[in-house]
PDB file of C-alpha atoms in Angstrom:
ATOM      1  CA  UNK A  23       0.000   0.000   0.000  1.00  0.00           C
ATOM      2  CA  UNK A  24       2.866   2.370   0.833  1.00  0.00           C
ATOM      3  CA  UNK A  25       4.588   1.544  -2.459  1.00  0.00           C
ATOM      4  CA  UNK A  26       1.396   2.230  -4.390  1.00  0.00           C
ATOM      5  CA  UNK A  27       0.911   5.536  -2.612  1.00  0.00           C
ATOM      6  CA  UNK A  28       4.538   6.556  -3.246  1.00  0.00           C
ATOM      7  CA  UNK A  29       4.244   5.604  -6.934  1.00  0.00           C
ATOM      8  CA  UNK A  30       1.007   7.547  -7.282  1.00  0.00           C
ATOM      9  CA  UNK A  31       2.574  10.641  -5.638  1.00  0.00           C
ATOM     10  CA  UNK A  32       5.642  10.413  -7.837  1.00  0.00           C
ATOM     11  CA  UNK A  33       3.518  10.128 -11.000  1.00  0.00           C
ATOM     12  CA  UNK A  34       1.478  13.119  -9.873  1.00  0.00           C
ATOM     13  CA  UNK A  35       4.669  15.168  -9.367  1.00  0.00           C
ATOM     14  CA  UNK A  36       5.991  14.142 -12.779  1.00  0.00           C
ATOM     15  CA  UNK A  37       2.699  15.151 -14.404  1.00  0.00           C
ATOM     16  CA  UNK A  38       2.912  18.591 -12.747  1.00  0.00           C
ATOM     17  CA  UNK A  39       6.504  19.026 -13.965  1.00  0.00           C
ATOM     18  CA  UNK A  40       5.505  18.127 -17.524  1.00  0.00           C
ATOM     19  CA  UNK A  41       2.602  20.598 -17.410  1.00  0.00           C
ATOM     20  CA  UNK A  42       4.951  23.365 -16.213  1.00  0.00           C
ATOM     21  CA  UNK A  43       7.414  22.624 -19.009  1.00  0.00           C
ATOM     22  CA  UNK A  44       4.585  22.684 -21.558  1.00  0.00           C
ATOM     23  CA  UNK A  45       3.438  26.080 -20.231  1.00  0.00           C
ATOM     24  CA  UNK A  46       6.999  27.355 -20.459  1.00  0.00           C
ATOM     25  CA  UNK A  47       7.296  26.175 -24.075  1.00  0.00           C
ATOM     26  CA  UNK A  48       3.969  27.822 -24.921  1.00  0.00           C
ATOM     27  CA  UNK A  49       5.179  31.083 -23.386  1.00  0.00           C
ATOM     28  CA  UNK A  50       8.396  30.988 -25.414  1.00  0.00           C
ATOM     29  CA  UNK A  51       6.450  30.223 -28.580  1.00  0.00           C
ATOM     30  CA  UNK A  52       4.075  33.111 -27.862  1.00  0.00           C
ATOM     31  CA  UNK A  53       7.009  35.505 -27.362  1.00  0.00           C
ATOM     32  CA  UNK A  54       8.528  34.376 -30.660  1.00  0.00           C
ATOM     33  CA  UNK A  55       5.220  34.996 -32.401  1.00  0.00           C
ATOM     34  CA  UNK A  56       4.947  38.474 -30.861  1.00  0.00           C
ATOM     35  CA  UNK A  57       8.506  39.467 -31.801  1.00  0.00           C
ATOM     36  CA  UNK A  58       9.355  37.438 -34.925  1.00  0.00           C
ATOM     37  CA  UNK A  59      11.417  40.169 -36.574  1.00  0.00           C
ATOM     38  CA  UNK A  60      13.452  40.983 -33.490  1.00  0.00           C
ATOM     39  CA  UNK A  61      14.026  37.340 -32.683  1.00  0.00           C
ATOM     40  CA  UNK A  62      15.045  36.495 -36.235  1.00  0.00           C
ATOM     41  CA  UNK A  63      17.361  39.525 -36.231  1.00  0.00           C
ATOM     42  CA  UNK A  64      18.967  38.318 -32.999  1.00  0.00           C
ATOM     43  CA  UNK A  65      19.344  34.802 -34.413  1.00  0.00           C
ATOM     44  CA  UNK A  66      21.166  36.289 -37.402  1.00  0.00           C
ATOM     45  CA  UNK A  67      23.397  38.273 -35.047  1.00  0.00           C
ATOM     46  CA  UNK A  68      24.140  35.122 -33.031  1.00  0.00           C
ATOM     47  CA  UNK A  69      25.178  33.368 -36.246  1.00  0.00           C
ATOM     48  CA  UNK A  70      27.600  36.227 -36.914  1.00  0.00           C
ATOM     49  CA  UNK A  71      29.048  35.935 -33.400  1.00  0.00           C
ATOM     50  CA  UNK A  72      29.526  32.180 -33.940  1.00  0.00           C
ATOM     51  CA  UNK A  73      31.487  32.769 -37.131  1.00  0.00           C
ATOM     52  CA  UNK A  74      35.267  32.270 -37.065  1.00  0.00           C
ATOM     53  CA  UNK A  75      35.753  35.613 -38.859  1.00  0.00           C
ATOM     54  CA  UNK A  76      36.610  38.759 -36.942  1.00  0.00           C
ATOM     55  CA  UNK A  77      34.754  40.848 -39.528  1.00  0.00           C
ATOM     56  CA  UNK A  78      31.546  38.959 -38.696  1.00  0.00           C
ATOM     57  CA  UNK A  79      32.001  39.673 -34.975  1.00  0.00           C
ATOM     58  CA  UNK A  80      32.400  43.361 -35.754  1.00  0.00           C
ATOM     59  CA  UNK A  81      29.273  43.319 -37.895  1.00  0.00           C
ATOM     60  CA  UNK A  82      27.391  41.453 -35.150  1.00  0.00           C
ATOM     61  CA  UNK A  83      28.285  44.167 -32.640  1.00  0.00           C
ATOM     62  CA  UNK A  84      27.231  46.916 -35.041  1.00  0.00           C
ATOM     63  CA  UNK A  85      23.917  45.186 -35.772  1.00  0.00           C
ATOM     64  CA  UNK A  86      23.350  44.566 -32.049  1.00  0.00           C
ATOM     65  CA  UNK A  87      23.856  48.259 -31.468  1.00  0.00           C
ATOM     66  CA  UNK A  88      21.258  49.000 -34.147  1.00  0.00           C
ATOM     67  CA  UNK A  89      18.787  46.931 -32.112  1.00  0.00           C
ATOM     68  CA  UNK A  90      19.851  48.883 -29.021  1.00  0.00           C
ATOM     69  CA  UNK A  91      19.269  52.189 -30.832  1.00  0.00           C
ATOM     70  CA  UNK A  92      15.760  51.044 -31.789  1.00  0.00           C
ATOM     71  CA  UNK A  93      15.140  50.212 -28.142  1.00  0.00           C
ATOM     72  CA  UNK A  94      16.457  53.489 -26.716  1.00  0.00           C
ATOM     73  CA  UNK A  95      15.215  55.982 -29.337  1.00  0.00           C
ATOM     74  CA  UNK A  96      11.503  55.937 -28.342  1.00  0.00           C
ATOM     75  CA  UNK A  97      12.415  56.463 -24.685  1.00  0.00           C
ATOM     76  CA  UNK A  98      12.043  60.043 -23.512  1.00  0.00           C
ATOM     77  CA  UNK A  99      15.679  60.474 -22.537  1.00  0.00           C
ATOM     78  CA  UNK A 100      17.732  63.608 -23.185  1.00  0.00           C
ATOM     79  CA  UNK A 101      20.535  63.245 -25.689  1.00  0.00           C
ATOM     80  CA  UNK A 102      21.183  63.259 -29.408  1.00  0.00           C
ATOM     81  CA  UNK A 103      23.103  59.995 -29.697  1.00  0.00           C
ATOM     82  CA  UNK A 104      22.532  56.591 -28.172  1.00  0.00           C
ATOM     83  CA  UNK A 105      25.588  57.077 -25.964  1.00  0.00           C
ATOM     84  CA  UNK A 106      24.298  60.395 -24.628  1.00  0.00           C
ATOM     85  CA  UNK A 107      20.880  58.910 -23.931  1.00  0.00           C
ATOM     86  CA  UNK A 108      22.445  55.985 -22.098  1.00  0.00           C
ATOM     87  CA  UNK A 109      24.431  58.396 -19.899  1.00  0.00           C
ATOM     88  CA  UNK A 110      21.231  60.262 -18.970  1.00  0.00           C
ATOM     89  CA  UNK A 111      19.041  57.240 -18.281  1.00  0.00           C
ATOM     90  CA  UNK A 112      17.597  56.668 -14.817  1.00  0.00           C
ATOM     91  CA  UNK A 113      19.078  53.510 -13.277  1.00  0.00           C
ATOM     92  CA  UNK A 114      15.682  52.581 -11.836  1.00  0.00           C
ATOM     93  CA  UNK A 115      14.151  52.574 -15.333  1.00  0.00           C
ATOM     94  CA  UNK A 116      16.985  50.731 -17.042  1.00  0.00           C
ATOM     95  CA  UNK A 117      18.776  48.237 -14.787  1.00  0.00           C
ATOM     96  CA  UNK A 118      21.214  47.133 -17.501  1.00  0.00           C
ATOM     97  CA  UNK A 119      22.152  50.664 -18.609  1.00  0.00           C
ATOM     98  CA  UNK A 120      25.762  50.043 -17.554  1.00  0.00           C
ATOM     99  CA  UNK A 121      25.917  47.029 -19.875  1.00  0.00           C
ATOM    100  CA  UNK A 122      24.345  49.033 -22.698  1.00  0.00           C
ATOM    101  CA  UNK A 123      26.855  51.880 -22.244  1.00  0.00           C
ATOM    102  CA  UNK A 124      29.782  49.472 -22.282  1.00  0.00           C
ATOM    103  CA  UNK A 125      28.521  47.646 -25.388  1.00  0.00           C
ATOM    104  CA  UNK A 126      27.842  50.977 -27.131  1.00  0.00           C
ATOM    105  CA  UNK A 127      31.384  52.099 -26.278  1.00  0.00           C
ATOM    106  CA  UNK A 128      32.854  48.981 -27.923  1.00  0.00           C
ATOM    107  CA  UNK A 129      30.662  49.571 -30.984  1.00  0.00           C
ATOM    108  CA  UNK A 130      31.921  53.150 -31.210  1.00  0.00           C
ATOM    109  CA  UNK A 131      35.525  51.967 -30.967  1.00  0.00           C
ATOM    110  CA  UNK A 132      34.878  49.536 -33.835  1.00  0.00           C
ATOM    111  CA  UNK A 133      33.188  52.232 -35.920  1.00  0.00           C
ATOM    112  CA  UNK A 134      35.780  54.951 -35.306  1.00  0.00           C
ATOM    113  CA  UNK A 135      39.045  53.028 -34.928  1.00  0.00           C
ATOM    114  CA  UNK A 136      38.284  50.466 -37.629  1.00  0.00           C
ATOM    115  CA  UNK A 137      40.861  47.701 -37.898  1.00  0.00           C
ATOM    116  CA  UNK A 138      43.093  49.435 -35.345  1.00  0.00           C
ATOM    117  CA  UNK A 139      40.674  48.253 -32.652  1.00  0.00           C
ATOM    118  CA  UNK A 140      41.716  44.712 -31.752  1.00  0.00           C
ATOM    119  CA  UNK A 141      38.797  42.360 -31.199  1.00  0.00           C
ATOM    120  CA  UNK A 142      39.206  38.729 -30.248  1.00  0.00           C
ATOM    121  CA  UNK A 143      36.473  36.117 -29.990  1.00  0.00           C
ATOM    122  CA  UNK A 144      36.442  36.187 -26.192  1.00  0.00           C
ATOM    123  CA  UNK A 145      35.757  39.932 -26.185  1.00  0.00           C
ATOM    124  CA  UNK A 146      33.130  39.541 -28.916  1.00  0.00           C
ATOM    125  CA  UNK A 147      31.265  36.955 -26.832  1.00  0.00           C
ATOM    126  CA  UNK A 148      31.495  39.191 -23.764  1.00  0.00           C
ATOM    127  CA  UNK A 149      29.936  42.070 -25.714  1.00  0.00           C
ATOM    128  CA  UNK A 150      27.246  39.703 -27.019  1.00  0.00           C
ATOM    129  CA  UNK A 151      26.398  38.893 -23.390  1.00  0.00           C
ATOM    130  CA  UNK A 152      26.095  42.604 -22.587  1.00  0.00           C
ATOM    131  CA  UNK A 153      23.623  43.170 -25.416  1.00  0.00           C
ATOM    132  CA  UNK A 154      21.742  39.996 -24.547  1.00  0.00           C
ATOM    133  CA  UNK A 155      21.291  41.127 -20.929  1.00  0.00           C
ATOM    134  CA  UNK A 156      19.844  44.441 -22.092  1.00  0.00           C
ATOM    135  CA  UNK A 157      17.470  42.816 -24.591  1.00  0.00           C
ATOM    136  CA  UNK A 158      16.305  40.273 -22.035  1.00  0.00           C
ATOM    137  CA  UNK A 159      15.492  43.043 -19.549  1.00  0.00           C
ATOM    138  CA  UNK A 160      13.110  44.572 -22.098  1.00  0.00           C
ATOM    139  CA  UNK A 161      11.695  41.194 -23.224  1.00  0.00           C
ATOM    140  CA  UNK A 162      13.032  41.559 -26.744  1.00  0.00           C
ATOM    141  CA  UNK A 163      14.526  38.075 -26.548  1.00  0.00           C
TER     142      UNK A 163
END
């Protein structure tokens, strides 16, 4: 009787876990349907980061910054450029502003210094993580 009860409880717990995972998958699918362009753009950027070419990493950072600009531009923050807006943002409204500023700085170095700015794959992945944190805060990913 104890074994039957234990088995029944364990099956019940497993059923609950499966239902939670199904809900989680449905939520992810719904988010992808709501943001198909942004998600497909990020997938393209991730492919560029996974490339063995340094030029692709640079392009990935520039395209990530374009997504960041689209995120920041509608916000009512003082400043003409993305960098200026990120400096003037309220930390309570934008928890990952520090990450966004750092990623934007790297993008500016790439844009202004060109090939003189040394970028290795480790740094590229670190910058990808910065952008990803920002986009996750605003439910873009």
